[in-house]
CSV table of C-alpha atoms and ligand atoms in Angstrom, one decimal:
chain,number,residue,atom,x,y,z
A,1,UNK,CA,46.2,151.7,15.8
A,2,UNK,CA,46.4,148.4,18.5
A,3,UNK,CA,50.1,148.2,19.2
A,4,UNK,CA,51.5,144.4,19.8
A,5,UNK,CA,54.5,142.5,20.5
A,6,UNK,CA,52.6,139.3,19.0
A,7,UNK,CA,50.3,138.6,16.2
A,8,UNK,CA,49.1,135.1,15.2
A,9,UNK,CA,47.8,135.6,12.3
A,10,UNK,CA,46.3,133.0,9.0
A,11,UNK,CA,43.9,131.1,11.9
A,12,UNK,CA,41.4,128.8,9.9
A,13,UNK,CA,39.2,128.2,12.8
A,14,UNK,CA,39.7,130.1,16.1
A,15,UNK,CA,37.3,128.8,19.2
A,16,UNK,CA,37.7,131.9,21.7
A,17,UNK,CA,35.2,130.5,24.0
A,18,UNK,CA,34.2,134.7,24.9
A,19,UNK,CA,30.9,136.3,25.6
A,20,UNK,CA,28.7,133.3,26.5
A,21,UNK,CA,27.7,132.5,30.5
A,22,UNK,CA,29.9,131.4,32.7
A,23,UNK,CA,29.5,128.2,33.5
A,24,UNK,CA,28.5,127.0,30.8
A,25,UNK,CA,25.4,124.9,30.9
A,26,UNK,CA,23.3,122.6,28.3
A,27,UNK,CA,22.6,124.3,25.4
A,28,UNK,CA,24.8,126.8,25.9
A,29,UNK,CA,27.7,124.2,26.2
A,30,UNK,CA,28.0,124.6,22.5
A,31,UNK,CA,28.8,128.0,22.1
A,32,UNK,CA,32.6,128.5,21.3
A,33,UNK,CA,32.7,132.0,20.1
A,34,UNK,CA,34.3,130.5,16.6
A,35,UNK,CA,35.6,133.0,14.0
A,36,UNK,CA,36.7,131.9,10.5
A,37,UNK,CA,39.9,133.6,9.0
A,38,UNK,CA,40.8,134.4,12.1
A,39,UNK,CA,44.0,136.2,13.7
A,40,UNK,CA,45.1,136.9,17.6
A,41,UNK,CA,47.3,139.9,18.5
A,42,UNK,CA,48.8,140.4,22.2
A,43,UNK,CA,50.9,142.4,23.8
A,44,UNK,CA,53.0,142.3,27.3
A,45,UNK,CA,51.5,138.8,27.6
A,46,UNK,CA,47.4,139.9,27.2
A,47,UNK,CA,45.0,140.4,24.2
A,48,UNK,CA,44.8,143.5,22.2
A,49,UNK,CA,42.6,142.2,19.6
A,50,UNK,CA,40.7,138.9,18.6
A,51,UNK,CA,39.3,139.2,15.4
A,52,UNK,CA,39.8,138.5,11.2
A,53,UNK,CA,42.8,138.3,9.6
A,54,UNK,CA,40.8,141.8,7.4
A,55,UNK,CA,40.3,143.5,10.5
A,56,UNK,CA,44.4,142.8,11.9
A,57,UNK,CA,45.7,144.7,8.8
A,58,UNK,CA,43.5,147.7,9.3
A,59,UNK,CA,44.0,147.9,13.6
A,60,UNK,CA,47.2,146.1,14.3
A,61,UNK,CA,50.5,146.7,14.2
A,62,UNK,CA,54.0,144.9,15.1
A,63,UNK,CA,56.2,146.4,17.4
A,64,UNK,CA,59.9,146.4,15.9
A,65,UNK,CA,60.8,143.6,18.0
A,66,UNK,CA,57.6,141.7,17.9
A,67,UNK,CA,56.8,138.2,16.6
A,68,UNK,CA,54.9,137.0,13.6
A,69,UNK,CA,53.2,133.4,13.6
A,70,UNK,CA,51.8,132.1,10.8
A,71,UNK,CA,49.4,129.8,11.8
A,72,UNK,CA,49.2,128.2,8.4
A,73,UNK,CA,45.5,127.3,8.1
A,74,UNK,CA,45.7,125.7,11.1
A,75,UNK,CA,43.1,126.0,14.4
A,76,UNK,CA,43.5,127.7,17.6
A,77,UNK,CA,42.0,127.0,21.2
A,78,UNK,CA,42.6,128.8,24.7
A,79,UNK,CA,45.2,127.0,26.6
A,80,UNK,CA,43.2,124.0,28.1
A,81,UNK,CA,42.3,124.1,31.9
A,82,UNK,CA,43.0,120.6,33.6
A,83,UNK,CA,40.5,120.8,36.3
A,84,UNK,CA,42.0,117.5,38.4
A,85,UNK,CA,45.4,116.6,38.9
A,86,UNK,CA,47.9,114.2,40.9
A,87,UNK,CA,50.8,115.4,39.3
A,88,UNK,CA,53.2,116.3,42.1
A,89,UNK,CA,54.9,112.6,43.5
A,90,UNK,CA,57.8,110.3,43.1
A,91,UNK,CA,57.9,106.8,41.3
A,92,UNK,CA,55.4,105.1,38.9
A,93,UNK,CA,53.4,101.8,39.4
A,94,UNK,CA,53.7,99.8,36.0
A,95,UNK,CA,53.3,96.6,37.7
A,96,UNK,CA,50.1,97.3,39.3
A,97,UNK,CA,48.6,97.3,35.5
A,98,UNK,CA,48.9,93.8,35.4
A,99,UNK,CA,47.0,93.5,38.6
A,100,UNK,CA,44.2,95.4,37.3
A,101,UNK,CA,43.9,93.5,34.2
A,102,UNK,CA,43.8,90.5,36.6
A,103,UNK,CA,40.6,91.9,38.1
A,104,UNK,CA,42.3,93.9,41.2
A,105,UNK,CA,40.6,97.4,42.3
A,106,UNK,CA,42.3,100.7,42.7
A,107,UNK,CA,40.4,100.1,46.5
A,108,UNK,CA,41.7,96.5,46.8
A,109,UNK,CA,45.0,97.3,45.2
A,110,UNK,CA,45.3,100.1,48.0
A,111,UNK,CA,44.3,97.8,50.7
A,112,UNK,CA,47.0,95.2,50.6
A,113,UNK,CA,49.4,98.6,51.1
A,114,UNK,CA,50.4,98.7,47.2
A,115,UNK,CA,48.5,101.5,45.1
A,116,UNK,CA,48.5,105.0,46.1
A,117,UNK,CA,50.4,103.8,49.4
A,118,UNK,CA,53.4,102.9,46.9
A,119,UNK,CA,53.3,106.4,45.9
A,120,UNK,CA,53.2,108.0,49.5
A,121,UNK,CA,56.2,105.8,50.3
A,122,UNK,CA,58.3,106.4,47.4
A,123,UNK,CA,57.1,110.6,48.1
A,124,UNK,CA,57.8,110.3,51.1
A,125,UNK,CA,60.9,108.9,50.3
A,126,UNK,CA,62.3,111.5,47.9
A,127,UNK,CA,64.4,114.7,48.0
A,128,UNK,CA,62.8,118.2,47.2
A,129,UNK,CA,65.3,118.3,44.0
A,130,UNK,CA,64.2,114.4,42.6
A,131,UNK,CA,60.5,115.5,43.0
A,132,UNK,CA,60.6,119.1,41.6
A,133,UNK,CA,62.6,117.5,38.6
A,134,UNK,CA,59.9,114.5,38.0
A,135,UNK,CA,56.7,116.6,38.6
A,136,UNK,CA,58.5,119.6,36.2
A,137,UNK,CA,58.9,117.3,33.8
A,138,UNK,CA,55.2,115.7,33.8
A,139,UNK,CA,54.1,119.2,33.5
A,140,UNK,CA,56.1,119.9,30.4
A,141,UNK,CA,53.7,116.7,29.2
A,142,UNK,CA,50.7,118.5,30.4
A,143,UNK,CA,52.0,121.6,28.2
A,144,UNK,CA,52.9,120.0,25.2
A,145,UNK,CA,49.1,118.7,25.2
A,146,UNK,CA,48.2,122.3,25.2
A,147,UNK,CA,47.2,122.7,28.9
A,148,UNK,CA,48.0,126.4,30.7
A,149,UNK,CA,46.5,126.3,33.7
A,150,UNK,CA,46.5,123.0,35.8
A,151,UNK,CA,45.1,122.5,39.4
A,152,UNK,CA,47.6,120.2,41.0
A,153,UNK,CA,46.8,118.3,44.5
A,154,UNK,CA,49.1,117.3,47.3
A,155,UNK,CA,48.1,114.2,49.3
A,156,UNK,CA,51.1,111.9,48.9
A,157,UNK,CA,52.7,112.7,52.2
A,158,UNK,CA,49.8,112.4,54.0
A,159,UNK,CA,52.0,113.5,57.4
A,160,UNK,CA,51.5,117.5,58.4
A,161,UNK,CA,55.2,118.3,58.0
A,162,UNK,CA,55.1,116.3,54.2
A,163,UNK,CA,52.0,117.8,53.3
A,164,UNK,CA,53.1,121.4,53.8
A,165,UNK,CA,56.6,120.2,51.6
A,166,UNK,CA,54.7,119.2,48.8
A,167,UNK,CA,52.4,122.4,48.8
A,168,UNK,CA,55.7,124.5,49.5
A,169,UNK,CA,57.0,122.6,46.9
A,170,UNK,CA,53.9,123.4,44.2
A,171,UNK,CA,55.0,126.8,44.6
A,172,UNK,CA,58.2,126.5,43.0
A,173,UNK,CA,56.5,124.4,40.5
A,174,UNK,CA,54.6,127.3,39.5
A,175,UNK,CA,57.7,130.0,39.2
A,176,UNK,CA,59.4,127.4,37.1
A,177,UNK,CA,57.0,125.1,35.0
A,178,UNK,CA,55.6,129.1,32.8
A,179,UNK,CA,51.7,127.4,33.9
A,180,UNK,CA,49.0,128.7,35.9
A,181,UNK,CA,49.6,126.1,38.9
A,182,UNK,CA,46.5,126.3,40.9
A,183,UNK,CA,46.7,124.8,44.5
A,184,UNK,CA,45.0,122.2,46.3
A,185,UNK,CA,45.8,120.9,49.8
A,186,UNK,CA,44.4,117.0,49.8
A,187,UNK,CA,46.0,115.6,53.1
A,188,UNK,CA,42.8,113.3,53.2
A,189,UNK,CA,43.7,111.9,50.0
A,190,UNK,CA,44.0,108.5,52.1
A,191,UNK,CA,43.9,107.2,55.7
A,192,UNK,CA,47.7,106.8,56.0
A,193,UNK,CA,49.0,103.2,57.2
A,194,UNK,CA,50.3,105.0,60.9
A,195,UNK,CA,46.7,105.4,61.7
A,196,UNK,CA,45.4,102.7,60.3
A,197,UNK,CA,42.0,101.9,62.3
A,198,UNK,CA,42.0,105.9,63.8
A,199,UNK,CA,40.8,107.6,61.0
A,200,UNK,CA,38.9,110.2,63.5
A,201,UNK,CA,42.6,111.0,64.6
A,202,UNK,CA,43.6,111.5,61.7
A,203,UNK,CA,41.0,113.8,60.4
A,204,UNK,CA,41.9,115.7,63.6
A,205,UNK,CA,45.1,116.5,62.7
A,206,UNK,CA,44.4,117.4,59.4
A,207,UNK,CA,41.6,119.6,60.7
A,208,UNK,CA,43.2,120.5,64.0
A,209,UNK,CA,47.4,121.1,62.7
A,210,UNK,CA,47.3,121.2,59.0
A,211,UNK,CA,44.8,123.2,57.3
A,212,UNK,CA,45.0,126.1,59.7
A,213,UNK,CA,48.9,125.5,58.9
A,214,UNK,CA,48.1,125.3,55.4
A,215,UNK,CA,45.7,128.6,55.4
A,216,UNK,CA,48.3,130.7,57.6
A,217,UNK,CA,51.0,129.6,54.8
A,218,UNK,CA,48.5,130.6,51.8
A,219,UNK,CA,49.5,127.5,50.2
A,220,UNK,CA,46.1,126.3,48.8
A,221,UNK,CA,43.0,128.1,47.2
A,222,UNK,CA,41.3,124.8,48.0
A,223,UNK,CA,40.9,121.8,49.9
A,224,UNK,CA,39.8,118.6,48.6
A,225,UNK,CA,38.9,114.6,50.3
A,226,UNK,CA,38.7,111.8,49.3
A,227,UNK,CA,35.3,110.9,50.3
A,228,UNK,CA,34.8,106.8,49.9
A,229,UNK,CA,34.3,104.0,51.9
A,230,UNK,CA,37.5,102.7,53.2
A,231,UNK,CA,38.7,106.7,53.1
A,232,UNK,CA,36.9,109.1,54.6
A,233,UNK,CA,33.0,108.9,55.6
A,234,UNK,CA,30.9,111.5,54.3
A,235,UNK,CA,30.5,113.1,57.9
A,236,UNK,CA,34.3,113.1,58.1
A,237,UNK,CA,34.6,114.8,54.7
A,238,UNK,CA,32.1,117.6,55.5
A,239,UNK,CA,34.3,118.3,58.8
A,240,UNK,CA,37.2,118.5,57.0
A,241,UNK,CA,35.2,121.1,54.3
A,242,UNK,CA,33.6,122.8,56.9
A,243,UNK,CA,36.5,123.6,58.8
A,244,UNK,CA,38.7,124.6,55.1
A,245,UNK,CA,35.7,127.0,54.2
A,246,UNK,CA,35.8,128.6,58.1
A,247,UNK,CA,39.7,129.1,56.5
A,248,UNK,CA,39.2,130.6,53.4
A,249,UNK,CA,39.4,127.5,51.7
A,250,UNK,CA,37.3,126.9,49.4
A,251,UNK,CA,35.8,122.8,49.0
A,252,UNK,CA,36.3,120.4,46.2
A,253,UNK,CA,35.6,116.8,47.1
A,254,UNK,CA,36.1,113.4,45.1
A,255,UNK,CA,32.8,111.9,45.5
A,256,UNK,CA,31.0,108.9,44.3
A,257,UNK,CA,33.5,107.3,42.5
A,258,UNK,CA,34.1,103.4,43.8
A,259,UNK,CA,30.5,103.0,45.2
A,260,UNK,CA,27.5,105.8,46.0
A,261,UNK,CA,28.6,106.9,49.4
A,262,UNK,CA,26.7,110.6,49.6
A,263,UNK,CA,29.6,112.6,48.7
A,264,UNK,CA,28.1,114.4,45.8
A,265,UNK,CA,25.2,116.0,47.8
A,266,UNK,CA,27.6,117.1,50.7
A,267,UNK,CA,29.6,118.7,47.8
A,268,UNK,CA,25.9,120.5,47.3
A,269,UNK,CA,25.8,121.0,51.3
A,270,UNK,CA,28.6,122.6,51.6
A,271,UNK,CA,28.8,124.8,48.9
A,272,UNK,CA,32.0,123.2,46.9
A,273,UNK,CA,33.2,124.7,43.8
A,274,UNK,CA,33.6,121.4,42.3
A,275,UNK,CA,32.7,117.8,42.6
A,276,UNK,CA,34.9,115.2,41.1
A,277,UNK,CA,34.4,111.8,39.8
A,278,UNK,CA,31.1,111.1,40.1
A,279,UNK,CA,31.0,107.7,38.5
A,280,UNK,CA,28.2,106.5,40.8
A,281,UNK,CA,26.5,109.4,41.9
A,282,UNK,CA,22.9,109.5,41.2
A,283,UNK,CA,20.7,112.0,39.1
A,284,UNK,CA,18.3,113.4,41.9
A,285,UNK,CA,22.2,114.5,43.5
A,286,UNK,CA,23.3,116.3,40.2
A,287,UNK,CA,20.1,118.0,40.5
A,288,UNK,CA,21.5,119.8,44.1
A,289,UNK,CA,25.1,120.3,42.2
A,290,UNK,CA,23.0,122.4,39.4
A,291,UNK,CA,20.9,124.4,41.9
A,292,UNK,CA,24.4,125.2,44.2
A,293,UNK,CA,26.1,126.4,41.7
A,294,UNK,CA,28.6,123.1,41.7
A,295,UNK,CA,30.9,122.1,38.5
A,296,UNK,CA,30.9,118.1,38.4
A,297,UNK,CA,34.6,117.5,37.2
A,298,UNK,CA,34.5,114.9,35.1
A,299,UNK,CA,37.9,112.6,34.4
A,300,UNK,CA,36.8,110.2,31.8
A,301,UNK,CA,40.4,108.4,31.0
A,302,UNK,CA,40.2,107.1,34.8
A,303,UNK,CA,37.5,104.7,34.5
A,304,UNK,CA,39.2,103.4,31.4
A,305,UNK,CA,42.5,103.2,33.0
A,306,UNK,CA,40.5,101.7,36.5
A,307,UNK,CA,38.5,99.6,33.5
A,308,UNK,CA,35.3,100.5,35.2
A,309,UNK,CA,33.9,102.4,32.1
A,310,UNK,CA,30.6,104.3,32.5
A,311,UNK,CA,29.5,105.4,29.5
A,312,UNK,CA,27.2,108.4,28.9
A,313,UNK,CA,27.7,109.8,31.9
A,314,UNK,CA,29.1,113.4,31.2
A,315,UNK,CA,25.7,113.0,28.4
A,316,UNK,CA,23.4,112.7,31.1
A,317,UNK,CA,24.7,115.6,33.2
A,318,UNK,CA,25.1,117.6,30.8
A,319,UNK,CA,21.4,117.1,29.7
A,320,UNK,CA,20.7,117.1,33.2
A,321,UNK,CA,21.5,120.5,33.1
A,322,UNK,CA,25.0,119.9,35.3
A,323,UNK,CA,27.8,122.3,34.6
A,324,UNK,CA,30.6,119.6,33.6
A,325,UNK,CA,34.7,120.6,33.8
A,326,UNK,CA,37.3,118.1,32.6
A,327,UNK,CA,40.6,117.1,34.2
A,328,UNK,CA,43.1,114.5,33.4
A,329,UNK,CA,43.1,113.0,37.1
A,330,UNK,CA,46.6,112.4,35.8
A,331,UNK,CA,48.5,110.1,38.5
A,332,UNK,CA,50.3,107.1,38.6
A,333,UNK,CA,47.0,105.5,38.4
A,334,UNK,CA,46.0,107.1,35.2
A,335,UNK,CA,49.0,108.5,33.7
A,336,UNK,CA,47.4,110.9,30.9
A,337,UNK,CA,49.3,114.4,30.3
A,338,UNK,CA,47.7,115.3,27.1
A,339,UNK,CA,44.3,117.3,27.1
A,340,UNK,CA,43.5,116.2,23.8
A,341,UNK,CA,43.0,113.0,25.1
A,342,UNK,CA,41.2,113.5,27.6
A,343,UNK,CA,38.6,115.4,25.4
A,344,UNK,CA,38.3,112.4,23.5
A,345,UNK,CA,37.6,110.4,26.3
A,346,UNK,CA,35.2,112.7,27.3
A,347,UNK,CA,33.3,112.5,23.6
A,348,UNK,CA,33.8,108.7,23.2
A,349,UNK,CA,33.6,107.1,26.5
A,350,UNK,CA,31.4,110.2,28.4
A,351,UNK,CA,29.6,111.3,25.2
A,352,UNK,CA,29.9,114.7,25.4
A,353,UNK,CA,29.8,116.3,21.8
A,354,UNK,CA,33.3,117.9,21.0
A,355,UNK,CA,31.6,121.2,21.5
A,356,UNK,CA,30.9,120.5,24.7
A,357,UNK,CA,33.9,118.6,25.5
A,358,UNK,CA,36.0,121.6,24.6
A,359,UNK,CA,33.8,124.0,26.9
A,360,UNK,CA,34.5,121.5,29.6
A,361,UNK,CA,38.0,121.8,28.9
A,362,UNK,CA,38.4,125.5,28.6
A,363,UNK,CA,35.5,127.9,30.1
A,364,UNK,CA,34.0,125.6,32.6
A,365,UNK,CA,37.4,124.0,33.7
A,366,UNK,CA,38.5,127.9,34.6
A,367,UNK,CA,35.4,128.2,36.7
A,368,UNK,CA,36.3,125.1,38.4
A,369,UNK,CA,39.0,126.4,39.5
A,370,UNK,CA,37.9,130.0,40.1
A,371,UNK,CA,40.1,131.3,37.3
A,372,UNK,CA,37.0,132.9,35.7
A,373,UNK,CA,39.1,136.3,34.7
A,374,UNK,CA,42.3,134.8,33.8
A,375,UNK,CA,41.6,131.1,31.8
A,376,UNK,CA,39.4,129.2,29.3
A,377,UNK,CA,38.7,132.0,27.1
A,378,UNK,CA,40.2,134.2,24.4
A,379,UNK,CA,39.4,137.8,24.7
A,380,UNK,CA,40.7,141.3,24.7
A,381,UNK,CA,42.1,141.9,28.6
A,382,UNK,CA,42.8,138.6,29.1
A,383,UNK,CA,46.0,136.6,29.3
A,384,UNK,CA,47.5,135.2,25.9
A,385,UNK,CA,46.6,131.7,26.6
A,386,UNK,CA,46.4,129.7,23.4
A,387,UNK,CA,47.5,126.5,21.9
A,388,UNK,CA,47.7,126.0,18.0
A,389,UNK,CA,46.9,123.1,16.3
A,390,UNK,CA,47.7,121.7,12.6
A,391,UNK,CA,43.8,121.2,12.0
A,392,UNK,CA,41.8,122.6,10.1
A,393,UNK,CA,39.1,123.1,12.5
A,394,UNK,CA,37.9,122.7,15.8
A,395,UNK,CA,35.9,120.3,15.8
A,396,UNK,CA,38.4,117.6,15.1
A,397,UNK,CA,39.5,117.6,18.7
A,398,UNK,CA,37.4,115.2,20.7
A,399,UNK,CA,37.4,113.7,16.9
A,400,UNK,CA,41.0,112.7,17.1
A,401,UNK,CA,42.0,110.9,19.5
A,402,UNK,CA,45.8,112.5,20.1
A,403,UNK,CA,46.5,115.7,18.2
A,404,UNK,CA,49.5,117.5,19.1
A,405,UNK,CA,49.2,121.2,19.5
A,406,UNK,CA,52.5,123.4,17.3
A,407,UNK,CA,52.4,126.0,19.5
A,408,UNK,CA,51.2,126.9,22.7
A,409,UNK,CA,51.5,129.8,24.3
A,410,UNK,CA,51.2,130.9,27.7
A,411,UNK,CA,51.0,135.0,28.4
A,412,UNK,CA,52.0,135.3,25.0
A,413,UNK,CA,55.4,133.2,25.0
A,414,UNK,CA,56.2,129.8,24.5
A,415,UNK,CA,55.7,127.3,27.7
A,416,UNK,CA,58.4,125.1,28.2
A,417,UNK,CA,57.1,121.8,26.7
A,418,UNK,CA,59.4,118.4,25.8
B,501,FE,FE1,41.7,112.5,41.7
């Protein structure tokens, strides 16, 4: 007899994402593991069985003190992996909205000093306590979407002593937010206005003073830039990477996005775990990402908050045979907490199926963020990682636009969620 602190138990429709590769690629994207009549048991925060509500009653039982959920019918998914975030900085930028639907680029916006140089200022700006309360509180939003695991950037100080706070920071985050806070040192998230016209210097102290701060510190498990005209050049990007990897850091790169600039293939070049964005990259590139081994990340509710929608293309990687991840990208220039939403921006605008918008969001995101073992999937050995919705299958998300998950779970207790 399994013993277990926890059974979930009366499961309609459970997706446990288990036993398929890893990534996930084309066909295969559409493999969810799905049992019917399903129930979940766990115990000291892991899976000791995954299997039918028959098979519980005949190798499961409660501990005295244990829990009983009835899931009422409902579905349940592993805790969603947001692949991309912005999440840790100070302020919000409502008024810039207005400026975009005037016509005014996230680039544009950025060059006249307002944008993502608001945010750095008003980061900048803020005490450890105001920050750590308004990023804790964002990633109760990510939670109560369902999300478990959530890769979270720095790159609003964008000075070596403030980029080494916020990563410092991110650590507390993780002790006290109950998620799986994976770290990602971006100090060349943006030339920063003091060396305005010396972006070479700049990329010299992030390569020369921060990074091998950063690595000493164990701060990161990757390193990210923010490869775009007007940022950071392709050659500056892959000096930046190169010197991370020579660290132990491992690359992910936001490429392509405003123009083609070559960032996706140096995401090939140098071996990166992910590429981001993508919005203009160009099929003969996503090609090299298949054949290195690279996720593309895909962040579908930022070209609809940036209204520069491209549609179909998660479709054409996907069929391209492109391992595809999903984030949120959620910042204060596109402000989504809940995965649910993004998955539906990933089927409507991106036109993924909801199959393969929920293996983006789960097994693929994990290996995005090289939490293969420990996210995306529901199995026996592996963390209790789980959100519970009030549907009556699976494949109504990416269908609906904004369920809410009832319960979710994170090593088998409720995450603190608004
Ligand atoms: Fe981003």
């Amino acid at each position: 007899m399994i013993r277990a602190d926890l059974i979930v138990d009366g499961i309609a429709d459970l997706a446990t994402l288990a036993d398929g590769p890893v990534p996930r690629v084309e066909e295969a994207m559409s493999e969810l593991g799905r049992i019917p009549e399903a129930a979940l048991a766990a115990d000291g925060g892991r899976f000791v069985f995954v299997g039918t509500s028959r098979e519980l009653r005949r190798e499961v039982r409660l501990r005295s003190a244990g829990r009983r959920v009835d899931a009422q019918g409902g579905s349940v998914v592993p805790g969603f992996v947001d692949a991309h975030t912005h999440v840790l900085f100070a302020g919000s930028r409502p008024g810039e909205t207005t400026q975009k639907v005037r016509g005014a680029s996230y680039a544009e916006i950025a060059r006249h000093g307002g944008g993502l140089f608001a945010t750095v200022r008003a980061t900048r700006a803020a005490s450890d306590a105001l920050l750590l309360e308004e990023t804790a509180r964002r990633l109760r939003g990510l939670a109560a979407g369902g999300s478990t695991t959530v890769e979270t950037k720095s790159g609003y100080a964008l000075t070596a002593d403030g980029e080494l706070r916020l990563l410092r920071l991110l650590a507390r985050l993780r002790r006290r937010s109950g998620l799986n806070l994976v770290p990602t040192f971006l100090g060349a998230h943006a030339v920063p206005p003091e060396y305005a016209d010396r972006a070479d210097d700049y990329v010299e102290l992030v390569v020369r003073t921060m990074l091998p701060a950063v690595a000493s510190e164990g701060l990161a498990r990757f390193c990210d830039v923010f490869c775009e005209p007007g940022f950071f050049t392709v050659e500056q990007a892959g000096r930046i990477l190169r010197a991370a990897a020579a660290l132990g850091l491992r690359p992910k790169i936001h490429a392509d996005e405003f123009v083609f600039s070559g960032g996706t293939r140096l995401a090939a070049e140098v071996g990166a775990t992910s590429a981001d964005h993508l919005l203009e990259s160009r099929p003969r590139d996503w090609a090299a990402l298949a054949a290195a081994g690279v996720t593309a990340v895909l962040l579908p509710v930022t070209p609809f908050a940036s209204m520069v929608a491209k549609p179909g293309l998660g479709r054409a990687m996907v069929d391209e045979g492109v391992a595809v991840a999903l984030g949120s990208d959620c910042s204060p220039n596109s402000w989504v907490e809940a995965m649910p939403v993004v998955l539906a921006h990933a089927v409507y605008g991106a036109r993924l199926t909801p199959a393969e918008a929920l293996t983006a969001a789960t097994v693929n995101a994990a290996h995005a963020l090289g939490e293969d073992e420990r996210a995306g999937q529901i199995a026996v050995g592996r963390p209790a990682d789980l959100a519970l919705f009030d549907l009556p299958s699976v494949e109504e998300l990416g269908y609906r636009i904004d369920p809410v998950p009832t319960l979710i779970l994170r090593q088998g207790k409720p995450v603190p969620s608004r």
